[in-house]
Coordinates of C-alpha atoms and ligand atoms in Angstrom, one line a residue:
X1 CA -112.6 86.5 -50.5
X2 CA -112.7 84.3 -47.3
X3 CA -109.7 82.1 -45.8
X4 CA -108.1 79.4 -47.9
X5 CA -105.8 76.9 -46.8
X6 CA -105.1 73.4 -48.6
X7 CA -105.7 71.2 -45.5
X8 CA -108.0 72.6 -42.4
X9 CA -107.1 70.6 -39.2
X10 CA -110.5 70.3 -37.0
X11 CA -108.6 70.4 -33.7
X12 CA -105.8 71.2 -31.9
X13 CA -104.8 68.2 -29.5
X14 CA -102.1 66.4 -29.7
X15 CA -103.4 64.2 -33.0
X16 CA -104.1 67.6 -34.9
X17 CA -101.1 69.1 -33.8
X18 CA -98.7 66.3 -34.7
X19 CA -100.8 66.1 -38.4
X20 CA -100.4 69.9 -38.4
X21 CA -96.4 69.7 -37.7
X22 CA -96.0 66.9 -40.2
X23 CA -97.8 68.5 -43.4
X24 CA -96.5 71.7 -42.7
X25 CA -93.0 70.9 -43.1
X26 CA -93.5 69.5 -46.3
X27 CA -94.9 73.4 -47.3
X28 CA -98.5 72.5 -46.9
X29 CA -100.9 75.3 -46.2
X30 CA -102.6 73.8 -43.0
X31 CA -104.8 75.4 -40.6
X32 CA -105.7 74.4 -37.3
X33 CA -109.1 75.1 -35.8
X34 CA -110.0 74.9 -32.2
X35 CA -113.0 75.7 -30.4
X36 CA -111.5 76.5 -27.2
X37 CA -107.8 76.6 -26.5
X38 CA -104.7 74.1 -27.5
X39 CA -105.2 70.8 -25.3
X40 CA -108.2 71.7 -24.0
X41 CA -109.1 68.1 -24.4
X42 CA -108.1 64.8 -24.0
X43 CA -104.7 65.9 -24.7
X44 CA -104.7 68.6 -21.6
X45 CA -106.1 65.3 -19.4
X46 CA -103.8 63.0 -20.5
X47 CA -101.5 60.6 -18.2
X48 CA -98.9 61.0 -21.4
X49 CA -98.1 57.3 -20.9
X50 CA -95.2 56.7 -23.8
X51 CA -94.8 52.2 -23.3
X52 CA -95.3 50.3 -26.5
X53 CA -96.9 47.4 -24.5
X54 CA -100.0 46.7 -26.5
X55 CA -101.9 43.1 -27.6
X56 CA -102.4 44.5 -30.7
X57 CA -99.3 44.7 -33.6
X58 CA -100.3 47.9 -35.1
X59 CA -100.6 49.7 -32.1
X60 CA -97.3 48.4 -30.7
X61 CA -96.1 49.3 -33.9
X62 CA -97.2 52.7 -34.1
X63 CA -96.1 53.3 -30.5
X64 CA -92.3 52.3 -31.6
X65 CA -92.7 54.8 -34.3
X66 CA -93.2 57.4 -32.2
X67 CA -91.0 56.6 -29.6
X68 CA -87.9 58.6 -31.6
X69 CA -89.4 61.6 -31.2
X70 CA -90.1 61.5 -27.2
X71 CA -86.6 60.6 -27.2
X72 CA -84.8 63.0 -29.7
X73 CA -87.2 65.5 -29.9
X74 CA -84.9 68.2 -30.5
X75 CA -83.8 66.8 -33.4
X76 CA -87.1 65.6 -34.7
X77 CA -89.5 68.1 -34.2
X78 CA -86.9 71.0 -33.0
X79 CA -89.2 73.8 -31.2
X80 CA -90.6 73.3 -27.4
X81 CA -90.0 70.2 -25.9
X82 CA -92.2 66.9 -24.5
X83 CA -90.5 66.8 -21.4
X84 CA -90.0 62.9 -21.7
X85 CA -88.6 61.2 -18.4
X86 CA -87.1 57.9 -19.3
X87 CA -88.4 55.9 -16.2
X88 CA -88.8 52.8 -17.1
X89 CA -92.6 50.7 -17.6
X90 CA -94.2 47.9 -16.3
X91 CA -96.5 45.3 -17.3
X92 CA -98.1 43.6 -14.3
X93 CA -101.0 41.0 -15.3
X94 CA -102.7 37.8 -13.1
X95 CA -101.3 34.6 -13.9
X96 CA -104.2 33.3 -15.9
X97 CA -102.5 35.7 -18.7
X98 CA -99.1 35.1 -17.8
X99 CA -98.8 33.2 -21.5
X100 CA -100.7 36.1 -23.0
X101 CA -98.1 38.5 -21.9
X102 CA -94.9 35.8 -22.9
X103 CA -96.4 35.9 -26.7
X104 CA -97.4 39.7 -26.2
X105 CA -93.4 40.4 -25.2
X106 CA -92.4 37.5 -28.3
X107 CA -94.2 39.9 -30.3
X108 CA -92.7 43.1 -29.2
X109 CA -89.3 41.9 -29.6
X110 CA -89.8 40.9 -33.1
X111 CA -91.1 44.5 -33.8
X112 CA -87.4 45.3 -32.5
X113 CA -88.9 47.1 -29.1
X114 CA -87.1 47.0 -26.3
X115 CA -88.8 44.1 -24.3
X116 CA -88.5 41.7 -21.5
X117 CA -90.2 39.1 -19.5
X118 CA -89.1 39.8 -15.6
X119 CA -90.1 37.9 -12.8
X120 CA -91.0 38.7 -8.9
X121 CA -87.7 39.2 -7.8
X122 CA -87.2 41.6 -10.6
X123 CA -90.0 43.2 -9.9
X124 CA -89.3 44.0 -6.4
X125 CA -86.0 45.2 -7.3
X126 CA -87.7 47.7 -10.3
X127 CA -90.7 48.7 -7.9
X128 CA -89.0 48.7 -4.2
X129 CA -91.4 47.6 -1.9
X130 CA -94.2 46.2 -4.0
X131 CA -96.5 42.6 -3.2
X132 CA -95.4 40.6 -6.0
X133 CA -97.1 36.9 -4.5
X134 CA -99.2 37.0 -7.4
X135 CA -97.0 38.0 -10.3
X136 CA -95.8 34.9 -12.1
X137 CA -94.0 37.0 -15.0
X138 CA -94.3 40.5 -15.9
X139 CA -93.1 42.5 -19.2
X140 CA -90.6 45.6 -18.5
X141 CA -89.4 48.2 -21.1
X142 CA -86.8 50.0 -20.1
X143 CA -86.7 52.7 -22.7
X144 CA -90.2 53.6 -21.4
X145 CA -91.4 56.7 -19.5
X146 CA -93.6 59.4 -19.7
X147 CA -93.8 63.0 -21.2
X148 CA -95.7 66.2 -21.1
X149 CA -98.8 66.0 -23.5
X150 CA -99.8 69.6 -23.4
X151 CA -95.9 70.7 -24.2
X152 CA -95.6 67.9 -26.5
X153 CA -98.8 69.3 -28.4
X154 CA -97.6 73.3 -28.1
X155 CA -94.4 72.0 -29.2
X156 CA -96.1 70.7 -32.0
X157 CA -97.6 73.4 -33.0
X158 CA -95.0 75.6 -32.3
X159 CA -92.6 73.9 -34.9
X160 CA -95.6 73.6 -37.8
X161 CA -96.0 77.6 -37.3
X162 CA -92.6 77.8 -37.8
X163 CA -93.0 76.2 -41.2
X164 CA -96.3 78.5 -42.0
X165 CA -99.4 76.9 -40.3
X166 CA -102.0 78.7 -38.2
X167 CA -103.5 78.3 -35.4
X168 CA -107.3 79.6 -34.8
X169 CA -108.1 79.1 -30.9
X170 CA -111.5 80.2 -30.2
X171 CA -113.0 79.0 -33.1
X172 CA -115.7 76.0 -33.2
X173 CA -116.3 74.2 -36.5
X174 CA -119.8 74.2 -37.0
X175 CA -119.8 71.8 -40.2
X176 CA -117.9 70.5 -43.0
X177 CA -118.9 72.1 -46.0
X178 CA -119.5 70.4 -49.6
X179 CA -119.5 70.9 -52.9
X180 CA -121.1 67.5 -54.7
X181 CA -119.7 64.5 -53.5
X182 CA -116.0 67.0 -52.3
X183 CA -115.1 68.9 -49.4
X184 CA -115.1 72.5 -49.9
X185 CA -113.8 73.3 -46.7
X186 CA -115.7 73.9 -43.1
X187 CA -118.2 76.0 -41.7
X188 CA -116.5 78.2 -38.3
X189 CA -117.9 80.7 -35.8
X190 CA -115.4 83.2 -37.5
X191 CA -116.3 82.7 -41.1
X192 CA -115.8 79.9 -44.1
X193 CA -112.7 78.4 -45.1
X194 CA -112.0 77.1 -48.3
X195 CA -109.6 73.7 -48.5
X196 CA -110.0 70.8 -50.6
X197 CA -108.8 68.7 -47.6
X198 CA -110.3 68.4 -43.9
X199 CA -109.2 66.5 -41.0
X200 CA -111.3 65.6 -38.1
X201 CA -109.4 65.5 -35.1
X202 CA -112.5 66.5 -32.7
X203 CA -111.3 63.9 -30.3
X204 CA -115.1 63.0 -28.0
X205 CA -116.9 65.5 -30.6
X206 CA -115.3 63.5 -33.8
X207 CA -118.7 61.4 -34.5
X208 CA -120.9 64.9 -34.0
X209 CA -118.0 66.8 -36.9
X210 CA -118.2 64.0 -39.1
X211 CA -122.7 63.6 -38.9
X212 CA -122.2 67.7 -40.7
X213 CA -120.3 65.9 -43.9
X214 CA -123.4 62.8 -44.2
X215 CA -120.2 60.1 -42.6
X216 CA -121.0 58.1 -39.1
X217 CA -118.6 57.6 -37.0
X218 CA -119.0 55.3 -34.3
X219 CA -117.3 57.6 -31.7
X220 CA -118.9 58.2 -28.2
X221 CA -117.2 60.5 -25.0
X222 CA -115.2 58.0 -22.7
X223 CA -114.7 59.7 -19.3
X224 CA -111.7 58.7 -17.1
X225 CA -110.8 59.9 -13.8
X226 CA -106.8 60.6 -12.3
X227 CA -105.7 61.9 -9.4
X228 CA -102.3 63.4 -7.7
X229 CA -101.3 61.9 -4.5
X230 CA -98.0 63.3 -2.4
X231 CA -95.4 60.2 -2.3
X232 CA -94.2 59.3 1.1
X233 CA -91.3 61.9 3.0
X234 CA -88.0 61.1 1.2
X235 CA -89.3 58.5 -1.3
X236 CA -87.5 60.1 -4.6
X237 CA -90.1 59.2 -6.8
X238 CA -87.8 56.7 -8.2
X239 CA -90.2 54.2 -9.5
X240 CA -91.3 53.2 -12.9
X241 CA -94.6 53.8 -15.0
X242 CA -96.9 51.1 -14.1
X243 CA -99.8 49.0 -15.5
X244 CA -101.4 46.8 -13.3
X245 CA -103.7 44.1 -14.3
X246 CA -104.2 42.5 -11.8
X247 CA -105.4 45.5 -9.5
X248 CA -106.8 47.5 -12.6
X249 CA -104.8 50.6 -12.0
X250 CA -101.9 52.7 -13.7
X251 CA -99.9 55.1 -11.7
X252 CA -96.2 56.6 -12.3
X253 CA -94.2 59.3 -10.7
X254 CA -94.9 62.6 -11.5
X255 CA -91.7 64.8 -10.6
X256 CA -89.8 63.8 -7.6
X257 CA -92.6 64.5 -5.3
X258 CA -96.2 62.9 -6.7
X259 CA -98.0 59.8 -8.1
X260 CA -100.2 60.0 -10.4
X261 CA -102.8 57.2 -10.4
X262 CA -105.7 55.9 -12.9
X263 CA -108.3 53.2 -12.8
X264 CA -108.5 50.9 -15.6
X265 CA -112.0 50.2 -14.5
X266 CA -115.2 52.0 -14.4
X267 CA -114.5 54.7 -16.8
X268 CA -118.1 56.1 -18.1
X269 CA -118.8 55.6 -22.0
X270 CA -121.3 57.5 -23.7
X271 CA -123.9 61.1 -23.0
X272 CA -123.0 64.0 -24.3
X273 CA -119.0 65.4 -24.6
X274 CA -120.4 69.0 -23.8
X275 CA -121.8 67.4 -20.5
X276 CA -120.3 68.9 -17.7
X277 CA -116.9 66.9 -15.8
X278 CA -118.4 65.4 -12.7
X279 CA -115.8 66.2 -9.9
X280 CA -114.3 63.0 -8.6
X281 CA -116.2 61.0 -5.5
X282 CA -114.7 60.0 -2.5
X283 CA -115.4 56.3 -3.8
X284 CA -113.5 56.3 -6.6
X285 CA -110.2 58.1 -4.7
X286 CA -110.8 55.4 -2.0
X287 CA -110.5 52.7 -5.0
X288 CA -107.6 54.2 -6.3
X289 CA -105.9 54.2 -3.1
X290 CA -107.2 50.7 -2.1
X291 CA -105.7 49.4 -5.7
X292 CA -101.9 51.4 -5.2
X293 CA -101.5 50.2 -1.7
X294 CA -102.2 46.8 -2.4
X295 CA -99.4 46.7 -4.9
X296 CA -97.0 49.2 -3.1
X297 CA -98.0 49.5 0.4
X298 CA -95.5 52.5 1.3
X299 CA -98.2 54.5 -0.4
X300 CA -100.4 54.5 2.7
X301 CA -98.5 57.1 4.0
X302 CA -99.2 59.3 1.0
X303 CA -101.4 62.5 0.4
X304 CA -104.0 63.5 -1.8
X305 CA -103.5 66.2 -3.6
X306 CA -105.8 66.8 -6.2
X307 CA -107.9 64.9 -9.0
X308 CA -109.4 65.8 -12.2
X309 CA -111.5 64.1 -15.0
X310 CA -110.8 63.9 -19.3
X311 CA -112.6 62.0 -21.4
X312 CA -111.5 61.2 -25.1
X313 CA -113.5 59.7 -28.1
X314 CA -113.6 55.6 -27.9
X315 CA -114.5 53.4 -30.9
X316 CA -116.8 49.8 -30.6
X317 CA -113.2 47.8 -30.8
X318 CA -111.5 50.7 -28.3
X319 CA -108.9 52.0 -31.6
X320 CA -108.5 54.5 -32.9
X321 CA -110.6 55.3 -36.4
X322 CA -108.0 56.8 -39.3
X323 CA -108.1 57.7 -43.0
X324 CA -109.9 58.8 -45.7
X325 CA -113.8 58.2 -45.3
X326 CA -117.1 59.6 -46.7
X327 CA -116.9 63.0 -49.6
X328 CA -113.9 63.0 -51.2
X329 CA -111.0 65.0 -49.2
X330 CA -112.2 64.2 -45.5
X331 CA -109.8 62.4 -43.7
X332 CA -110.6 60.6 -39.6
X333 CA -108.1 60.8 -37.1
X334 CA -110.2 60.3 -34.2
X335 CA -111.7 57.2 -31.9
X336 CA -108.9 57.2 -30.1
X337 CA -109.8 55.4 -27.1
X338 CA -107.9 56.7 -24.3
X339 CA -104.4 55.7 -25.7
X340 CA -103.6 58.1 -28.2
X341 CA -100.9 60.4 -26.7
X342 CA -97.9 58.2 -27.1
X343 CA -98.8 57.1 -30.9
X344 CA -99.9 60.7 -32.2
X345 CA -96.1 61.3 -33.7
X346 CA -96.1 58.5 -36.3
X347 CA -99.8 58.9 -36.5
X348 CA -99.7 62.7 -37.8
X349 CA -96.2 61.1 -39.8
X350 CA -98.4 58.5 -41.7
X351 CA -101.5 60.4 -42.2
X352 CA -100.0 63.2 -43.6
X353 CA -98.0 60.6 -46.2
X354 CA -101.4 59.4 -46.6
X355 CA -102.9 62.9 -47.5
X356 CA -99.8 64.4 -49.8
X357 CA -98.8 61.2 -51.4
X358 CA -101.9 58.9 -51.5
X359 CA -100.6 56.5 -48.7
X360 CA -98.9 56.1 -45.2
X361 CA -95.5 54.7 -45.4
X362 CA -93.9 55.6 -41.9
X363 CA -96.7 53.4 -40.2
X364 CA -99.2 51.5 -42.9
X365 CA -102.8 52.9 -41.0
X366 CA -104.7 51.4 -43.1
X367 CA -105.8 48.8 -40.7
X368 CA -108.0 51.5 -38.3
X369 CA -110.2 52.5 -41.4
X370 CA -113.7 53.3 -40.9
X371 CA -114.6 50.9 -43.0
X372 CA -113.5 47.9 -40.8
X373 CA -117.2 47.9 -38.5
X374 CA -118.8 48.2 -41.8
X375 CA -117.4 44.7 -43.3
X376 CA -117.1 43.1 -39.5
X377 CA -113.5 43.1 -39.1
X378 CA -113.1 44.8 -35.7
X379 CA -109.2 45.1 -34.1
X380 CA -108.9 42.5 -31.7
X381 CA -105.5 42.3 -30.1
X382 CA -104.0 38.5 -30.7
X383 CA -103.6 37.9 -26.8
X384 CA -105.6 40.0 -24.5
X385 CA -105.3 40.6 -20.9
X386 CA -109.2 40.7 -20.5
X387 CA -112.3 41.6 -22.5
X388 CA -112.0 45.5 -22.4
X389 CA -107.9 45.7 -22.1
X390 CA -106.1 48.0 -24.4
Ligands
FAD401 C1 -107.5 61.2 -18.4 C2 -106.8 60.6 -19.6 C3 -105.6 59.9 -19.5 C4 -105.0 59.5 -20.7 N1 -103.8 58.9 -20.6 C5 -103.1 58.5 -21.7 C6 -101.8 58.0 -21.6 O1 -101.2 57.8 -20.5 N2 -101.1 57.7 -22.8 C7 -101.7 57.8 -24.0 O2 -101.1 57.4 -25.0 N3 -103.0 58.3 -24.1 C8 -103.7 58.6 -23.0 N4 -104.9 59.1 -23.1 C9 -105.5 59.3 -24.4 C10 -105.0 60.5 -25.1 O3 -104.8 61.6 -24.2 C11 -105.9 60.9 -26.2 O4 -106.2 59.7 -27.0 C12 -105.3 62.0 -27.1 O5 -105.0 63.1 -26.3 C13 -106.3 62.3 -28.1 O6 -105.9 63.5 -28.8 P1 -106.8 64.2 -29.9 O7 -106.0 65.3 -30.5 O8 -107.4 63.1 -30.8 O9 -108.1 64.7 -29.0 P2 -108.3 65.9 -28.0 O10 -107.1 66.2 -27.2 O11 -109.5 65.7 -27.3 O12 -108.4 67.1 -29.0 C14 -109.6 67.3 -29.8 C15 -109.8 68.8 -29.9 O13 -110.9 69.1 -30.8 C16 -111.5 70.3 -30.4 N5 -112.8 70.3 -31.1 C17 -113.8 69.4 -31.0 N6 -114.8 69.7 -31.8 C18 -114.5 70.9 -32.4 C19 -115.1 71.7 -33.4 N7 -116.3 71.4 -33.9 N8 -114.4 72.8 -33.8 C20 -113.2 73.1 -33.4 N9 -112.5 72.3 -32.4 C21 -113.2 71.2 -32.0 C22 -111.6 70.1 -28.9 O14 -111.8 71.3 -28.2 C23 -110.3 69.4 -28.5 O15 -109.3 70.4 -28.1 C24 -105.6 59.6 -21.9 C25 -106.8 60.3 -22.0 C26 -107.5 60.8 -20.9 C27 -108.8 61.5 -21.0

């Protein structure tokens, strides 16, 4: 008799192992299947960016829901830790969406996050030493930071062990299996395993998982590039996480000692996720200096230290695809579009509601179904900063 389990997780980033954590406490038999090793992808990549500033109400939404557990995560999820740094976050746009980010913050507040409109002078005083002549207002949440997404995910993991789960690394899912119009479990390099329920939580191999059960998903590899640079001699690090519009970067502290930095332009969509990581040209480091020092000149007398490259799966609307879809008893968590560290608590909260007692009350997910490309109802965030801003 092969494996059983009553829900089989296909992949162990931080989405599966959130999902993983969530049902196993509640005595679910969950395994977790990975082809290589626990974070190995988007999750090991990630800038672990935890703000709640998004256009879009569900997302923000979702984002406030997880927040708790960056913050208490002892007491949440109780094993490991995320290593969340409370730093601070800010939202720094052009004034052509100066309004956009007003009804964005409006929005935010009513959702009960902590939110503010700022201006210049409170920008130079959050981000010492910054151009702020073209800031008219920017959004800051101070409850914001950043955490550890590869010790958030082992964490994870660690805790839904603790309640039974297991892990398989190693182990590539080669196709859902079915019996009729049900899942009968999956396919692996190791052997079969039976469960009425699967997940897919391939992250940029999600669409290629889901093909193997007759269900397409529009999911294609999104590439994005970081890098490390050495802050100035005696700097601190003491600086918030940053989004900035207007230059189309990101950067934060990392530590006391390093910024970590991240275009918001020119990441590469599409090819194949088993394509090889391109090491990172000269040009796009150049750009990513050009972009920091013209916000925070100080940084010219920064290092670089290193750079590496993720990518993550991305959906036509850039969210994130979730729920039941296709053969009864296969489930989507995937499609999430470069932005789905900081949302994977409530996420795996929800989806597991949605799985064990027919729908998610923590966060309703309902609005990233599948099925919304299908009837033409894409998620378009109410005031955007620009045509491809998340
Ligand atoms: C460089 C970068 C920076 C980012 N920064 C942020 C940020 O600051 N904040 C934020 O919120 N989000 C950020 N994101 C996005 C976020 O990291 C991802 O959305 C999130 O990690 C996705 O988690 P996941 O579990 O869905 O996917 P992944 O972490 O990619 O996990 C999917 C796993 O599935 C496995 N797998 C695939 N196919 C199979 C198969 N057939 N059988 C078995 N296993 C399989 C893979 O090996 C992989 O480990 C960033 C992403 C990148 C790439």
């Amino acid at each position: 008799m092969g494996e059983t389990a009553d829900v089989v997780i296909v992949g162990a980033g931080v989405q599966g192992a959130s999902l993983a954590f969530h049902l196993a406490r509640r005595g679910t038999a969950v395994v977790v299947v990975e082809r290589e090793s626990v974070a190995s992808g988007a999750t090991g990549r990630s800038s672990g960016f935890v703000r709640m500033h998004y256009d879009l109400e569900i997302e923000s939404r979702t984002a406030w829901a997880s927040y708790p557990y960056f913050r208490d995560w002892d007491a949440m999820v109780g094993d490991g830790a995320c290593d969340f740094v409370r730093t601070g976050f800010l939202q720094l746009v052009t004034p052509v969406h100066a309004d956009a980010l007003r009804a964005n913050v409006a929005m935010h507040i009513d959702l009960g996050i902590s939110s503010r409109l700022v201006g210049p002078a409170d920008v130079a005083d959050l981000l010492p030493g910054a151009i702020t002549d073209d800031i008219e207002v920017a959004a800051y949440e101070p409850e914001s930071g950043y955490a550890d997404p590869a010790a958030t995910t082992a964490g994870f993991l660690a805790a839904a062990r603790r309640h039974g789960a297991r892990v398989l690394q190693g182990r590539r899912v080669a196709g859902v299996t079915l019996t009729g119009d049900r899942v009968a479990g999956v396919e692996t390099s190791g052997g079969a395993i039976s469960a009425p329920v699967v997940v897919d939580a391939a992250g940029a191999w999600a669409a290629e998982l889901a093909r193997t059960a007759g269900v397409d998903v529009p999911v294609e590899a999104w590439r994005h590039d970081t890098a490390y640079f050495g802050l100035p001699a005696g700097h601190g690090g003491r600086f918030p996480v940053v989004i900035d519009d207007a230059r189309q970067v990101y950067f934060r502290p990392e530590g006391r000692e390093l910024m970590l930095v991240g275009l918001e332009s020119g990441n590469e969509v599409g090819g194949s996720p088993d394509r090889p990581l391109a090491p990172q040209s000269e040009a796009t480091i150049g750009t990513m200096v050009d972009a920091v020092c013209a916000r925070v000149p100080w940084m010219a007398n920064g290092t670089f230290r290193t750079a590496h490259g993720g990518q993550d799966g991305i959906s036509p609307d850039q969210h994130a695809i979730i729920g039941p879809a296709g053969p009864d008893g296969l489930f989507l968590d995937c499609g999430h579009s470069g932005t789905g560290f900081k949302t994977a608590p409530a996420i795996g909260a929800s989806l597991a509601e949605w799985i064990l007692d027919g729908a998610p009350m923590t966060v309703d997910l309902a609005p990233f179904s599948l099925e919304r490309f299908a009837i033409g109802r894409p998620l378009v965030g109410e005031h955007p900063y620009g045509p491809l801003w998340r």
